[in-house]
Tab-separated table of N, CA and C in Angstrom:
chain	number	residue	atom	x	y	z
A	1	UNK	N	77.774	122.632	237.569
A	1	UNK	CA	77.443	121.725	236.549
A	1	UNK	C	77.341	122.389	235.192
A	2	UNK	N	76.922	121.574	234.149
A	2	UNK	CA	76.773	122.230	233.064
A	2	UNK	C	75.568	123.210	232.731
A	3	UNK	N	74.893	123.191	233.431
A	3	UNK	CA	73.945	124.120	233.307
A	3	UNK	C	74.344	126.024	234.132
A	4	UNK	N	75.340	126.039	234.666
A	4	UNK	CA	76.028	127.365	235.119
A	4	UNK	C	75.734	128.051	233.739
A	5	UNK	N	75.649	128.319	232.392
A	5	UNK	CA	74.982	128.807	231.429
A	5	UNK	C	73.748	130.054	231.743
A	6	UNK	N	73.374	129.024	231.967
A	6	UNK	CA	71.721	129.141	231.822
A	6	UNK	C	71.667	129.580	233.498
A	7	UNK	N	72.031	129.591	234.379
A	7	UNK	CA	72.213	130.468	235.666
A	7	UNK	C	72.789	131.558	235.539
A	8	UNK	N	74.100	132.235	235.100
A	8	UNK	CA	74.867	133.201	234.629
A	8	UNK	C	73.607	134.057	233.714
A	9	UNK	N	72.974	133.845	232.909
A	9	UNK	CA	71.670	134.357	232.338
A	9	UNK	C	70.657	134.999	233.118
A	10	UNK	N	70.409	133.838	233.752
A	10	UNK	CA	69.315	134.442	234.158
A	10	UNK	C	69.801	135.003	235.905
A	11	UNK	N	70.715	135.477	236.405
A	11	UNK	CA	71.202	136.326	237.176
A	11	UNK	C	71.501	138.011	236.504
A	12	UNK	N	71.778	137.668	234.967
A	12	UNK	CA	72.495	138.796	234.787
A	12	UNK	C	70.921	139.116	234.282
A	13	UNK	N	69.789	139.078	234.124
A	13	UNK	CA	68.780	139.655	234.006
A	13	UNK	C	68.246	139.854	235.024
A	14	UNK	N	68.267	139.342	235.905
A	14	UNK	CA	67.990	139.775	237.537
A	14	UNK	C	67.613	140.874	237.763
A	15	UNK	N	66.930	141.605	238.527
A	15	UNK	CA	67.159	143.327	238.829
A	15	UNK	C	67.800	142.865	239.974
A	16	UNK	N	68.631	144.071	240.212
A	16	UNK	CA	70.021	144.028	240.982
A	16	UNK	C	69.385	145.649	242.131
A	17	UNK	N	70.105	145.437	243.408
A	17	UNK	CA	69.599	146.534	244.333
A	17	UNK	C	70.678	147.865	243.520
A	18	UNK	N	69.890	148.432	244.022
A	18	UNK	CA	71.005	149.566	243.427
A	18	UNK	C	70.884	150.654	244.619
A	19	UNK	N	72.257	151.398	245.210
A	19	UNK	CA	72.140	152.224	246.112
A	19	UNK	C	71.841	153.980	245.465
A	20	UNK	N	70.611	154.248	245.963
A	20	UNK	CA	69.899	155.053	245.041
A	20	UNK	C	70.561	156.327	245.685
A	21	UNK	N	71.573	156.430	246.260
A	21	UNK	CA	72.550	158.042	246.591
A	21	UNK	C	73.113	158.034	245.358
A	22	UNK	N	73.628	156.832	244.926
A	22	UNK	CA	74.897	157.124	243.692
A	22	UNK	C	74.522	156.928	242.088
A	23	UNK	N	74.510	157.588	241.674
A	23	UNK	CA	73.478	158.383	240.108
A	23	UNK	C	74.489	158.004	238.977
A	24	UNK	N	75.425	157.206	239.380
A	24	UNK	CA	76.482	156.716	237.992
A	24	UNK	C	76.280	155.098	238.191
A	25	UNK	N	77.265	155.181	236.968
A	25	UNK	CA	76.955	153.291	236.968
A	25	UNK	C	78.585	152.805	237.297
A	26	UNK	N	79.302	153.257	238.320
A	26	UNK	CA	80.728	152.695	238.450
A	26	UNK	C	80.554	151.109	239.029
A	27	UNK	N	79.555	150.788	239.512
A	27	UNK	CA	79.103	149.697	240.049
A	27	UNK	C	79.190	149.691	241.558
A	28	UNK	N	78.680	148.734	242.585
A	28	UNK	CA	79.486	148.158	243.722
A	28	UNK	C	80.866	148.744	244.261
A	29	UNK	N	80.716	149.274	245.573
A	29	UNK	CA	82.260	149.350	245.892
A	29	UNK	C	82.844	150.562	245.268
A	30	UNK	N	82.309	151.376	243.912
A	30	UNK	CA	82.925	152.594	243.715
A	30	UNK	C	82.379	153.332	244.402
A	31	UNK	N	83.554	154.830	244.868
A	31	UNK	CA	83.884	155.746	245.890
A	31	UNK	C	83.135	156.760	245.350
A	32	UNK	N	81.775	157.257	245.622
A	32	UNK	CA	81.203	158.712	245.601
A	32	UNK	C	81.781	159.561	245.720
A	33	UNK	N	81.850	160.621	245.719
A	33	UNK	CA	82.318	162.011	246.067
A	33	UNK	C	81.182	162.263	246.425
A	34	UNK	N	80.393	162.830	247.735
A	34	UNK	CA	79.572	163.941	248.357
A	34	UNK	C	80.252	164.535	249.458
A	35	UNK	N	79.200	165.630	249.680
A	35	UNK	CA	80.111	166.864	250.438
A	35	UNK	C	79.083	166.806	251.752
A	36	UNK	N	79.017	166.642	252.784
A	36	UNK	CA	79.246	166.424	253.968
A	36	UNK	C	78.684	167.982	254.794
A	37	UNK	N	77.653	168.403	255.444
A	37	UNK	CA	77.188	169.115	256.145
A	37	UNK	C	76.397	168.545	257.181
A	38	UNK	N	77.521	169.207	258.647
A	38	UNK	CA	76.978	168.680	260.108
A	38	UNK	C	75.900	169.863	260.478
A	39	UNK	N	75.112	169.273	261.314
A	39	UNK	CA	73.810	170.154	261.587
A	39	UNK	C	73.591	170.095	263.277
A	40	UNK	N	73.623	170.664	263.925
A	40	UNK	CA	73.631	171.262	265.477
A	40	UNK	C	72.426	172.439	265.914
A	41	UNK	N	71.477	171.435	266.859
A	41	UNK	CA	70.731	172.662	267.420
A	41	UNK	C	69.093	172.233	266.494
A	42	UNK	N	69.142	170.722	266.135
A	42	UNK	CA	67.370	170.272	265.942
A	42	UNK	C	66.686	170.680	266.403
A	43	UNK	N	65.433	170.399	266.520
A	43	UNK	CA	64.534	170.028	267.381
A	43	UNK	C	64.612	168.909	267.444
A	44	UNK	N	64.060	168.118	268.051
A	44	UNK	CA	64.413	166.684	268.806
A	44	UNK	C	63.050	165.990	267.792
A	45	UNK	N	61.762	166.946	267.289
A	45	UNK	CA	61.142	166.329	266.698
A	45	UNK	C	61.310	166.192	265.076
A	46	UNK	N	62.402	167.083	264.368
A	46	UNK	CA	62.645	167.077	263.251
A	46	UNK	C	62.882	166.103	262.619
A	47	UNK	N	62.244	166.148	261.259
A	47	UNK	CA	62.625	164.520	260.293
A	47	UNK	C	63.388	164.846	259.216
A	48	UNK	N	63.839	163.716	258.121
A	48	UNK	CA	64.374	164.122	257.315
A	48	UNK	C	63.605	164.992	256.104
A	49	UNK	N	62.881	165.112	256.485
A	49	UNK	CA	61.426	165.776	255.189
A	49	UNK	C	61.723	167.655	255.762
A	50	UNK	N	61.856	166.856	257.107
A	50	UNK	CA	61.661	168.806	257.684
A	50	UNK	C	63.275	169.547	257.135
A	51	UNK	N	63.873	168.691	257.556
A	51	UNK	CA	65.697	169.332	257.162
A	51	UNK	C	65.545	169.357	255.563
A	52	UNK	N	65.435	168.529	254.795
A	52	UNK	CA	64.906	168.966	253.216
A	52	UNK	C	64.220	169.925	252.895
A	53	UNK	N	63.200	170.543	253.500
A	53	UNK	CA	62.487	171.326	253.185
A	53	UNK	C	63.307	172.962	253.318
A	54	UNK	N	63.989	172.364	254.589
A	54	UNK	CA	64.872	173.727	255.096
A	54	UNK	C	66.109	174.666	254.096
A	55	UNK	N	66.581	173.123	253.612
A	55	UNK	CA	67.747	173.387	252.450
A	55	UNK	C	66.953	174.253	250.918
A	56	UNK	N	65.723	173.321	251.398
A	56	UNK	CA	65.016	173.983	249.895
A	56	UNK	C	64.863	175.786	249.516
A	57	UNK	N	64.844	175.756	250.528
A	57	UNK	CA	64.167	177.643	251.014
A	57	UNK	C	65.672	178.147	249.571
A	58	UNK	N	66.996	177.739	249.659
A	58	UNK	CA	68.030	178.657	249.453
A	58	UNK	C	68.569	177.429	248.194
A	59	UNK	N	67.516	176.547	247.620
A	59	UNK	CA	67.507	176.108	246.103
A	59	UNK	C	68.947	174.806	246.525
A	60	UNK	N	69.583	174.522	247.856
A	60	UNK	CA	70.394	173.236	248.263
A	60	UNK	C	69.279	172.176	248.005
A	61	UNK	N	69.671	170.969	247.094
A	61	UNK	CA	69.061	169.914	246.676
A	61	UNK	C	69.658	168.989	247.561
A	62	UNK	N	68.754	168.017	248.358
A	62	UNK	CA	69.504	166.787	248.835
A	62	UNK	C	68.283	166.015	249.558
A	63	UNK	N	68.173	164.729	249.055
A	63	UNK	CA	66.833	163.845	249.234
A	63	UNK	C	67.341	163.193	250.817
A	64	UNK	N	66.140	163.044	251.239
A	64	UNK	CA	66.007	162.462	251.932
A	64	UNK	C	66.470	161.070	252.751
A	65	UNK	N	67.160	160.707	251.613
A	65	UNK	CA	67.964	159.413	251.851
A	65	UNK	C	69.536	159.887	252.373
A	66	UNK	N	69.871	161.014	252.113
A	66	UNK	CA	71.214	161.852	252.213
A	66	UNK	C	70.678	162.627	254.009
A	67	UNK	N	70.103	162.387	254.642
A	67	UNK	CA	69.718	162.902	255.766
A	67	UNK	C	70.186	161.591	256.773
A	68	UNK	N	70.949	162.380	257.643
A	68	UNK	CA	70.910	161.064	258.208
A	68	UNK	C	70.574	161.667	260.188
A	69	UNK	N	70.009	161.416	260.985
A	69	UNK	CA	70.039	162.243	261.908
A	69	UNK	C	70.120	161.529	263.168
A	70	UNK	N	71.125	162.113	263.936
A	70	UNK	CA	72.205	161.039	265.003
A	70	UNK	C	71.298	160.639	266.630
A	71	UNK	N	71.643	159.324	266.550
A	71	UNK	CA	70.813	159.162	267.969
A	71	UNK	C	71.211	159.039	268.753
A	72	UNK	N	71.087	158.622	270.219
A	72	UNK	CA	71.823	158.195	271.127
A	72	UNK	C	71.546	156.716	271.676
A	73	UNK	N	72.262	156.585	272.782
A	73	UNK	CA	72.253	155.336	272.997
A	73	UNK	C	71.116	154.675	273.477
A	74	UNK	N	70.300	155.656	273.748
A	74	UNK	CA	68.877	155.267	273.833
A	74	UNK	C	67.853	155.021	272.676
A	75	UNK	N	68.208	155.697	271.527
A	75	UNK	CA	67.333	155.658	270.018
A	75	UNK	C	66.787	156.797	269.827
A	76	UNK	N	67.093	157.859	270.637
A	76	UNK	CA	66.498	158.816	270.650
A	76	UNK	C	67.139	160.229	269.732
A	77	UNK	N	66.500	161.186	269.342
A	77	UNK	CA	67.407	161.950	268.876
A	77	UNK	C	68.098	162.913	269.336
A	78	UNK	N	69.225	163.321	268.846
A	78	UNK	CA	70.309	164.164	269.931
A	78	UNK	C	70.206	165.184	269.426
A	79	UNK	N	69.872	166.525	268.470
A	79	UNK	CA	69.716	167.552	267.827
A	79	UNK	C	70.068	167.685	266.616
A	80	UNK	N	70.920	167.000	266.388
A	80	UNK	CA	71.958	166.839	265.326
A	80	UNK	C	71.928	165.847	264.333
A	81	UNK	N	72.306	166.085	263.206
A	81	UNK	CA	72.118	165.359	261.702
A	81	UNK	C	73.781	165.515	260.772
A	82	UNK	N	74.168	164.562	260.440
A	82	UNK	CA	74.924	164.431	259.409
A	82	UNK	C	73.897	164.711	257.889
A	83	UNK	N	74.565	165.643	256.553
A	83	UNK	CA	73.486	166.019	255.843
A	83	UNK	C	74.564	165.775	254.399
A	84	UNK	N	74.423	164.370	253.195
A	84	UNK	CA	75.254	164.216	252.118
A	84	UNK	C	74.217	165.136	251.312
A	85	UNK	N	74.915	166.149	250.612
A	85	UNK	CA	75.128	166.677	249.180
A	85	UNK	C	75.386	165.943	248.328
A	86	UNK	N	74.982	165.661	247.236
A	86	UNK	CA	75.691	165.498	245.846
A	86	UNK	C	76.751	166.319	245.338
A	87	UNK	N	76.448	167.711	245.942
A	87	UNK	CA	77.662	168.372	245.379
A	87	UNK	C	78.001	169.166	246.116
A	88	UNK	N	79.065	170.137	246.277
A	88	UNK	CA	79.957	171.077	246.456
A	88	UNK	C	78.929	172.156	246.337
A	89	UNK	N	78.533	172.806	245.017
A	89	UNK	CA	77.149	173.665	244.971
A	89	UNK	C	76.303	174.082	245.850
A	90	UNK	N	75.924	172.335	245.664
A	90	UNK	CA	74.203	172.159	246.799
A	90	UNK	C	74.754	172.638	248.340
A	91	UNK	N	75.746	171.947	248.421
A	91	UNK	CA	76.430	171.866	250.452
A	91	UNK	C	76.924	173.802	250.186
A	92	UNK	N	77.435	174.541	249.130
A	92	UNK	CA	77.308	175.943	249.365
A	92	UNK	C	76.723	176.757	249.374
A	93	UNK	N	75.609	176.029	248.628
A	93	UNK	CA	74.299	177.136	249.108
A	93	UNK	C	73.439	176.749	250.331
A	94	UNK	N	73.402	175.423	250.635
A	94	UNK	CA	72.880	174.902	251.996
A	94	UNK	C	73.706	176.076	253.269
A	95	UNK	N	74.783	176.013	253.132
A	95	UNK	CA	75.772	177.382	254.112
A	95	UNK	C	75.138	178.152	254.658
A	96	UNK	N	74.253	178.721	253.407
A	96	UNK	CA	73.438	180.280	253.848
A	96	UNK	C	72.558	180.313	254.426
A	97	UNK	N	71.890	178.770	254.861
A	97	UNK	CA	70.984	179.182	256.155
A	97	UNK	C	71.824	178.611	257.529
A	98	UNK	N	73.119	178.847	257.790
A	98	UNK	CA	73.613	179.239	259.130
A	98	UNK	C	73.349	179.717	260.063
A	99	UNK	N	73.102	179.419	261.353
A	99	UNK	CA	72.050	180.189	262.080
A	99	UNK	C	70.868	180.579	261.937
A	100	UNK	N	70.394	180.133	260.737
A	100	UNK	CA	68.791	180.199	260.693
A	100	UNK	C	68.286	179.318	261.553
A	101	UNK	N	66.442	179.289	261.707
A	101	UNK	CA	66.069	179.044	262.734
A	101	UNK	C	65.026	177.759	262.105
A	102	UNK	N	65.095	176.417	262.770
A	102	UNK	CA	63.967	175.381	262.199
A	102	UNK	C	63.059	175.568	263.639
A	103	UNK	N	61.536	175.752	263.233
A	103	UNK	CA	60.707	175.911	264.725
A	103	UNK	C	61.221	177.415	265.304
A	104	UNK	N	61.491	177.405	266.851
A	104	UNK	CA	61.869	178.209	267.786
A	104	UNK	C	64.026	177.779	267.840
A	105	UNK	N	63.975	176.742	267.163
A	105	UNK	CA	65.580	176.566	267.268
A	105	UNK	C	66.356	177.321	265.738
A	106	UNK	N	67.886	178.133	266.583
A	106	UNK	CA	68.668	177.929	265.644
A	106	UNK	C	69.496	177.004	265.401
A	107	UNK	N	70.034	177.258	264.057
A	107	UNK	CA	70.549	175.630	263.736
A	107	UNK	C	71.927	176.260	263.074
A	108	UNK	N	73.098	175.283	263.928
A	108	UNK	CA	74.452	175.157	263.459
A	108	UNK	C	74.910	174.804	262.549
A	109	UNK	N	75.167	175.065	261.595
A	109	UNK	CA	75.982	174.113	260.124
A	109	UNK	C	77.284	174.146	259.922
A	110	UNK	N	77.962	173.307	260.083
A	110	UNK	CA	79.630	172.831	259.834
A	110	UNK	C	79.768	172.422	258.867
A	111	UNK	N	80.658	173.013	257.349
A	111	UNK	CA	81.103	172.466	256.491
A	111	UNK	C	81.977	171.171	256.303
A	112	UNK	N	82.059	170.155	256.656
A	112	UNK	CA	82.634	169.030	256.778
A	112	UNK	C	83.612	169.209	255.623
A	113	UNK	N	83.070	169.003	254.260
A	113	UNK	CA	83.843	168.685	252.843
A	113	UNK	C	83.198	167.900	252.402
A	114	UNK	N	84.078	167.235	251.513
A	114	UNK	CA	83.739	166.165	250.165
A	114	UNK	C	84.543	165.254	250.906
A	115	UNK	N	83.794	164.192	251.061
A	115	UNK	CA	83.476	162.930	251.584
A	115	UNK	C	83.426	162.173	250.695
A	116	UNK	N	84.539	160.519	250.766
A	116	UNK	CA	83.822	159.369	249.718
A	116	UNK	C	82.781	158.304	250.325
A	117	UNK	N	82.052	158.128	249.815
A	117	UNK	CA	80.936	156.910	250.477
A	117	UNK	C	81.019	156.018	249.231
A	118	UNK	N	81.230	154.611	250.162
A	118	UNK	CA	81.858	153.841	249.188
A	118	UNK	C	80.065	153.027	248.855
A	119	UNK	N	79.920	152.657	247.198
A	119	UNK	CA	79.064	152.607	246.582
A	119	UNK	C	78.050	150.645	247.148
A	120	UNK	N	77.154	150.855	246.975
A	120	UNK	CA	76.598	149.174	246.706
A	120	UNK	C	75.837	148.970	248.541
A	121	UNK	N	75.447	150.391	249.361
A	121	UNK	CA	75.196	150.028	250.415
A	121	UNK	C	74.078	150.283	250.447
């Protein structure tokens, strides 16, 4: 009707969700670049606070929302974590604790790469 105006307004003042991995304004649907580190050899009780903390030791930045840690078909956890970087940097200095140890476990790290994750999720 004629009032679509005055709706178009007050939508575009709206606060809008925003997916808080991606730090630009390409909008919805644009393709991130992060870099991708697989993690092997958890503890089964590890969270994403504990794997953050781990990266921290060697100055790798990556929040908590970039943790993602794999379950099984039960809900349970399997050792292992997929881990997004923001950058190339962060995922090369994350490297250097390879075989370091979280708890009594050592822990595997696989350089995956630069990964796109598509934006607005």
């Amino acid at each position: 009707g004629a009032d679509w105006p005055a709706r178009e307004a007050a939508a575009a003042a709206a606060p809008r969700a925003v997916d808080s991995r991606r730090d630009d304004a390409r909008g919805p649907g644009a393709v991130r670049e992060e870099h991708l580190v697989k993690m092997r050899g958890l503890p089964y009780k590890a969270s994403p606070s504990d794997i953050v903390t781990f990266f921290a030791s060697v100055g790798a930045q990556v929040q908590e929302k970039g943790v993602h840690i794999c379950m099984n078909a039960q809900g349970r956890p399997t050792g292992e974590a997929n881990v997004h970087f923001g950058s190339t940097e962060d995922a090369r200095k994350a490297m250097a604790k390879d075989m370091q140890s979280i708890g009594n476990r050592y822990i595997g790290l696989f350089d995956v790469g630069r990964v796109g994750t598509k934006g607005g999720r």
